[in-house]
XYZ file of C-alpha atoms in Angstrom:
344
model
C 52.153 177.174 81.685
C 54.537 179.134 83.886
C 56.875 177.405 86.301
C 55.218 177.496 89.773
C 58.549 176.915 91.523
C 60.573 180.017 92.374
C 63.820 180.380 94.315
C 63.620 182.710 97.317
C 66.313 183.793 99.759
C 68.388 181.140 101.565
C 66.570 177.814 101.769
C 63.157 179.402 101.269
C 61.214 178.315 98.159
C 57.977 179.787 96.869
C 55.273 177.768 95.127
C 52.347 179.423 93.337
C 49.270 177.377 92.455
C 48.200 177.776 88.838
C 44.634 177.722 87.478
C 44.575 173.912 87.450
C 45.781 173.427 91.020
C 43.626 171.203 93.237
C 43.763 168.507 95.874
C 45.584 168.149 99.174
C 48.527 170.385 99.964
C 50.975 167.522 100.586
C 50.138 165.809 97.293
C 50.269 169.048 95.300
C 53.566 170.133 96.865
C 55.130 166.737 96.187
C 54.250 167.012 92.515
C 55.771 170.508 92.316
C 58.984 169.715 94.189
C 59.878 166.684 92.089
C 61.740 163.469 92.874
C 63.966 164.997 95.563
C 61.088 165.012 98.060
C 58.800 162.055 98.748
C 55.215 162.663 99.821
C 55.975 161.428 103.342
C 58.887 163.866 103.575
C 56.692 166.727 102.355
C 54.037 165.791 104.904
C 56.616 165.985 107.694
C 57.804 169.386 106.440
C 54.237 170.680 106.606
C 53.455 169.238 110.049
C 56.721 170.610 111.441
C 55.693 174.138 110.483
C 57.967 174.676 107.490
C 55.184 175.889 105.166
C 53.398 179.229 105.377
C 50.915 181.237 103.348
C 50.113 184.931 103.750
C 52.429 185.079 106.728
C 50.727 182.257 108.651
C 52.046 178.732 109.204
C 50.103 176.031 107.350
C 50.466 172.834 109.381
C 47.665 170.758 107.858
C 48.836 168.419 105.047
C 45.182 167.943 104.032
C 44.550 171.627 103.349
C 42.876 172.106 99.969
C 44.952 173.974 97.386
C 43.187 176.584 95.285
C 44.364 178.471 92.175
C 46.391 181.525 93.122
C 47.523 180.188 96.511
C 51.130 181.079 97.316
C 53.127 178.933 99.707
C 56.550 179.663 101.181
C 58.537 176.550 102.067
C 61.489 176.548 104.435
C 63.632 173.661 103.218
C 66.008 172.310 105.901
C 69.701 172.112 105.222
C 70.765 169.120 103.107
C 71.417 165.928 105.009
C 74.822 165.943 106.635
C 77.117 162.904 106.544
C 76.529 160.120 109.036
C 77.312 161.327 112.592
C 80.757 160.360 113.814
C 81.627 158.959 117.191
C 82.959 161.392 119.787
C 84.547 160.570 123.134
C 81.883 162.160 125.322
C 81.523 160.712 128.844
C 78.327 158.756 129.517
C 76.759 158.072 132.918
C 75.735 154.455 132.244
C 73.141 152.928 134.574
C 72.845 149.589 132.761
C 74.046 147.965 129.551
C 73.748 144.628 127.768
C 73.800 143.395 124.155
C 70.343 144.852 123.451
C 70.185 148.224 125.157
C 71.925 150.862 127.186
C 70.382 153.002 129.934
C 71.979 156.330 130.786
C 71.495 159.317 133.039
C 71.481 162.326 130.699
C 73.051 165.538 132.003
C 71.771 169.039 131.338
C 73.112 170.641 128.161
C 73.452 167.416 126.162
C 71.432 167.384 122.924
C 70.080 163.920 122.108
C 70.610 163.788 118.333
C 72.243 165.968 115.649
C 70.092 168.757 114.220
C 70.442 172.315 113.005
C 72.809 174.157 115.332
C 73.985 170.952 117.012
C 75.644 168.716 114.439
C 78.245 167.425 116.904
C 78.616 166.934 120.632
C 75.327 165.053 120.947
C 74.274 161.910 122.764
C 74.232 160.116 119.399
C 77.890 161.023 118.824
C 78.716 159.682 122.284
C 76.757 156.468 121.693
C 78.442 155.789 118.349
C 81.851 156.134 120.038
C 80.810 153.879 122.918
C 78.869 151.211 121.012
C 80.736 151.164 117.714
C 79.106 149.911 114.527
C 76.286 148.090 116.334
C 74.107 151.222 116.199
C 74.469 151.691 112.443
C 71.140 152.023 110.643
C 68.942 151.494 113.715
C 66.214 154.126 113.715
C 67.677 156.357 111.006
C 71.030 157.946 110.239
C 70.586 160.914 112.559
C 68.948 159.036 115.408
C 70.569 155.592 115.658
C 69.093 153.640 118.539
C 66.988 156.541 119.828
C 63.462 155.505 120.872
C 62.590 158.580 122.972
C 64.260 161.839 123.870
C 64.684 164.483 126.534
C 65.073 168.201 125.846
C 68.623 169.522 125.829
C 68.391 170.984 129.335
C 66.228 168.277 130.889
C 68.147 165.750 132.973
C 67.331 162.147 133.720
C 67.091 158.542 132.635
C 66.968 157.405 128.989
C 67.063 154.024 127.265
C 68.695 153.459 123.852
C 68.382 150.381 121.610
C 71.527 148.625 120.355
C 69.973 146.453 117.640
C 66.935 146.325 115.369
C 64.942 143.910 117.517
C 65.388 146.048 120.623
C 64.636 149.243 118.692
C 61.387 147.863 117.308
C 60.240 146.454 120.663
C 61.081 149.570 122.676
C 59.589 151.885 120.025
C 56.320 149.954 120.244
C 56.269 150.404 124.020
C 56.758 154.157 123.761
C 54.170 154.431 120.977
C 51.711 152.531 123.190
C 52.407 155.017 126.046
C 52.238 152.214 128.601
C 48.546 151.501 128.028
C 49.149 147.782 127.414
C 52.818 147.499 128.406
C 54.771 148.123 131.631
C 56.208 151.381 130.249
C 56.106 154.191 132.802
C 57.802 157.590 132.879
C 57.916 159.959 135.835
C 59.412 163.437 136.181
C 59.965 165.935 138.962
C 59.694 169.655 138.294
C 59.687 172.926 140.193
C 56.857 175.190 139.104
C 55.707 178.695 139.958
C 52.858 178.763 142.479
C 50.936 175.573 143.138
C 47.981 173.994 141.343
C 44.634 174.483 143.071
C 44.231 170.714 143.262
C 47.266 169.035 144.800
C 46.728 166.031 142.533
C 45.151 166.009 139.111
C 45.219 165.310 135.380
C 45.835 167.709 132.495
C 44.126 166.545 129.308
C 44.980 169.100 126.622
C 45.948 168.232 123.009
C 49.225 169.674 121.746
C 50.483 170.778 118.340
C 52.811 173.260 116.659
C 52.474 176.869 117.753
C 51.193 178.676 114.642
C 53.361 181.689 115.439
C 56.610 179.869 116.222
C 57.427 176.459 114.755
C 59.918 175.691 117.558
C 57.217 175.891 120.236
C 54.254 173.685 121.113
C 50.829 174.961 122.087
C 47.539 173.620 123.416
C 45.098 172.969 120.559
C 41.347 172.538 120.329
C 40.407 168.838 120.216
C 39.786 167.675 116.677
C 41.979 170.227 114.910
C 44.261 168.860 112.202
C 47.545 168.992 114.123
C 46.196 168.286 117.627
C 47.849 165.252 119.244
C 46.386 163.733 122.390
C 48.420 164.754 125.445
C 47.709 163.714 129.045
C 49.817 164.491 132.116
C 49.099 163.339 135.667
C 50.620 165.495 138.415
C 50.947 165.555 142.185
C 52.318 168.342 144.379
C 55.088 166.923 146.583
C 56.190 170.072 148.394
C 55.221 173.740 148.509
C 57.765 176.515 148.965
C 57.287 179.974 150.460
C 53.773 179.283 151.734
C 51.820 182.406 152.635
C 49.031 183.016 155.173
C 46.468 183.037 152.346
C 47.409 179.395 151.543
C 49.189 180.295 148.310
C 52.792 179.333 147.531
C 55.456 180.998 145.478
C 56.690 177.680 144.034
C 56.130 173.922 144.282
C 57.870 170.629 143.633
C 55.574 168.461 141.511
C 55.768 164.911 140.216
C 54.447 164.266 136.726
C 53.575 160.941 135.115
C 53.124 160.917 131.354
C 50.208 159.086 129.792
C 51.449 160.358 126.423
C 54.866 161.608 125.378
C 54.626 164.778 123.294
C 57.415 167.278 122.708
C 57.616 169.768 125.621
C 54.496 168.145 127.094
C 55.107 168.839 130.801
C 56.424 172.340 130.116
C 53.400 173.311 128.018
C 50.834 171.613 130.245
C 52.076 173.190 133.462
C 52.182 176.615 131.799
C 48.666 175.975 130.458
C 47.266 175.643 133.995
C 49.157 178.744 135.106
C 52.206 177.128 136.717
C 55.172 177.147 134.309
C 58.493 175.622 135.277
C 61.119 177.760 136.959
C 63.860 178.622 134.495
C 61.700 177.933 131.428
C 62.412 180.922 129.190
C 60.158 179.558 126.417
C 56.893 178.862 128.251
C 57.422 180.750 131.505
C 59.162 183.991 130.536
C 56.308 186.083 131.948
C 56.945 184.695 135.437
C 60.632 185.631 135.604
C 60.009 188.748 137.692
C 58.451 186.632 140.457
C 62.002 185.973 141.645
C 62.123 189.604 142.770
C 59.668 188.695 145.540
C 62.247 186.395 147.135
C 64.933 187.129 149.736
C 68.382 187.646 148.244
C 69.674 184.069 148.665
C 66.653 182.455 147.023
C 66.420 185.210 144.416
C 70.025 184.598 143.403
C 69.429 180.835 143.194
C 66.358 181.232 140.973
C 67.919 183.830 138.674
C 71.094 181.769 138.387
C 69.288 178.553 137.471
C 70.090 178.331 133.781
C 67.538 175.790 132.549
C 63.972 174.584 132.996
C 63.627 172.861 136.366
C 62.726 169.426 135.019
C 64.208 165.991 135.753
C 63.156 162.597 134.348
C 63.766 160.647 137.533
C 62.125 157.301 136.682
C 61.775 155.057 133.627
C 60.228 151.595 133.561
C 59.970 149.317 130.530
C 59.935 145.683 129.438
C 63.257 144.268 128.279
C 62.897 143.564 124.543
C 64.515 140.117 124.718
C 63.926 138.704 128.205
C 60.545 140.275 128.950
C 61.815 141.376 132.366
C 60.259 144.581 133.709
C 63.167 146.946 134.340
C 62.883 150.081 136.465
C 65.521 152.792 136.813
C 65.480 155.825 139.098
C 67.930 158.722 139.102
C 67.998 161.163 142.048
C 67.671 164.883 141.487
C 70.882 166.470 140.146
C 72.909 168.838 142.284
C 71.606 172.030 140.659
C 67.975 171.133 141.369
C 68.793 170.103 144.928
C 70.526 173.450 145.487
C 67.504 175.301 144.081
C 65.119 173.412 146.370
C 67.304 174.079 149.405
C 67.400 177.790 148.570
C 63.579 177.894 148.275
C 63.223 176.095 151.602
C 65.129 178.883 153.352
C 62.431 181.437 152.550
C 60.326 182.337 155.582
C 57.202 184.206 154.504
């Protein structure tokens, strides 16, 4: 029997199913890759979009393997050494022996990953907290129980010991259905939703064409995760005689916490975030409709207009309900003020 495992360019491997191949993709791949990869690790690789066949991403670990199938596998870089502490300033809102609450600035990546092995929030936390974070939640993500995108600002909580990590992780996994957990964001979006208050119930999963993006999925599909966002329009900018607006300030409350959830959901209903080059690139030319001052402010805003302004949770040791709010950062305030100057 020929060896089904073939080296391709870079970290790409190719597996070809022989005449005896059968069963689920994750189980079959695990058997081919050997002891270096556990089945759980292979399953994650598949769900994260690292496996393709005939040029299309295969994100379903349960896909049936048939003789002759050819799969290309993008194997991530080998694990780097444990992240080291770096003296990166932290805006600390609260801290005790169990947890630390911070206000995350724009541009700060939460944990080390490809392209950002240093200069992350994890590096800053290791420097600030010392050895207490070691081993909590994994080597790359010590203490991390939730995350914000690199360019999203706002409040985050980090665990400082195993008990706190387990308790907080359970609250985030529960999405506040049976716990006091609550998360609220403010965003500036193009246009304004037809209903000034509403709910977006649209499952999310990996974009089949780009593994770094998320996309709305049909309910019941293999990689579709429940995703629910509640929104309310707080202010409309550049209102026109026909009752439309060029942009709006909205508040979003998460009933679930999926990657890029607010960004994808708002784009899904036709109102992507200002500055979002991933999910709102097609709306960039709308800035040309603005007077020069507002146009300059919109074009110069170098990130998605999203801020996690409120986080509420139960303290893992005392049971106290803790609530933290962080006002809008200066760049978002400046953008709002520029939009308010527009007289249509």
